[in-house]
Amino acid sequence: MKFLLEVTMDDAALGDDPARELGRILRYWGGNLHHYALRPGDGSAVYDSEYREVGHWRVTDQPE
């Protein structure tokens, strides 16, 4: 299995402080993973602090 997280890091998505916003995204979505079985096919959209969709995460059964 593989866990994939993609976040768009353009100016509109992460604002004036990309490191802070990306850190918030990682803490928030990492903390929510216990709500999922983390099986292939699981996933969700990822939102920034202004509730704009900036990416997604997913679990695949594909090896590297």
GROMACS .gro file of C-alpha atoms in nm:
model
   64
    1MET     CA    1   0.000   0.000   0.000
    2LYS     CA    2   0.094   0.362  -0.044
    3PHE     CA    3  -0.033   0.681   0.125
    4LEU     CA    4  -0.026   0.982  -0.108
    5LEU     CA    5  -0.081   1.346  -0.011
    6GLU     CA    6  -0.082   1.620  -0.273
    7VAL     CA    7  -0.112   1.988  -0.186
    8THR     CA    8  -0.103   2.272  -0.439
    9MET     CA    9   0.152   2.524  -0.314
   10ASP     CA   10   0.075   2.828  -0.528
   11ASP     CA   11   0.024   3.175  -0.382
   12ALA     CA   12  -0.354   3.146  -0.381
   13ALA     CA   13  -0.351   2.814  -0.197
   14LEU     CA   14  -0.099   2.883   0.078
   15GLY     CA   15  -0.102   3.262   0.110
   16ASP     CA   16   0.173   3.475   0.258
   17ASP     CA   17   0.318   3.207   0.489
   18PRO     CA   18   0.332   2.876   0.301
   19ALA     CA   19   0.531   2.693   0.571
   20ARG     CA   20   0.276   2.782   0.838
   21GLU     CA   21  -0.023   2.692   0.620
   22LEU     CA   22   0.130   2.363   0.506
   23GLY     CA   23   0.212   2.278   0.869
   24ARG     CA   24  -0.148   2.345   0.967
   25ILE     CA   25  -0.274   2.126   0.682
   26LEU     CA   26  -0.041   1.840   0.783
   27ARG     CA   27  -0.141   1.861   1.152
   28TYR     CA   28  -0.512   1.882   1.078
   29TRP     CA   29  -0.531   1.605   0.819
   30GLY     CA   30  -0.279   1.386   0.999
   31GLY     CA   31  -0.490   1.413   1.313
   32ASN     CA   32  -0.803   1.308   1.124
   33LEU     CA   33  -0.659   0.987   0.978
   34HIS     CA   34  -0.784   0.780   1.273
   35HIS     CA   35  -1.134   0.824   1.127
   36TYR     CA   36  -1.040   0.614   0.824
   37ALA     CA   37  -0.960   0.246   0.784
   38LEU     CA   38  -0.667   0.345   0.559
   39ARG     CA   39  -0.741   0.082   0.301
   40PRO     CA   40  -0.684   0.116  -0.073
   41GLY     CA   41  -0.947   0.349  -0.212
   42ASP     CA   42  -0.977   0.563   0.102
   43GLY     CA   43  -0.910   0.933   0.057
   44SER     CA   44  -1.038   1.284   0.099
   45ALA     CA   45  -1.003   1.635  -0.035
   46VAL     CA   46  -0.762   1.858   0.162
   47TYR     CA   47  -0.863   2.214   0.253
   48ASP     CA   48  -0.664   2.516   0.367
   49SER     CA   49  -0.754   2.741   0.662
   50GLU     CA   50  -0.998   2.934   0.443
   51TYR     CA   51  -1.176   2.608   0.345
   52ARG     CA   52  -1.049   2.616  -0.012
   53GLU     CA   53  -0.969   2.279  -0.163
   54VAL     CA   54  -0.591   2.268  -0.212
   55GLY     CA   55  -0.529   1.899  -0.268
   56HIS     CA   56  -0.617   1.547  -0.165
   57TRP     CA   57  -0.488   1.238   0.005
   58ARG     CA   58  -0.552   0.876  -0.087
   59VAL     CA   59  -0.443   0.523  -0.015
   60THR     CA   60  -0.358   0.299  -0.308
   61ASP     CA   61  -0.261  -0.065  -0.332
   62GLN     CA   62   0.016   0.026  -0.575
   63PRO     CA   63   0.371  -0.038  -0.455
   64GLU     CA   64   0.640   0.212  -0.545
   0.00000   0.00000   0.00000
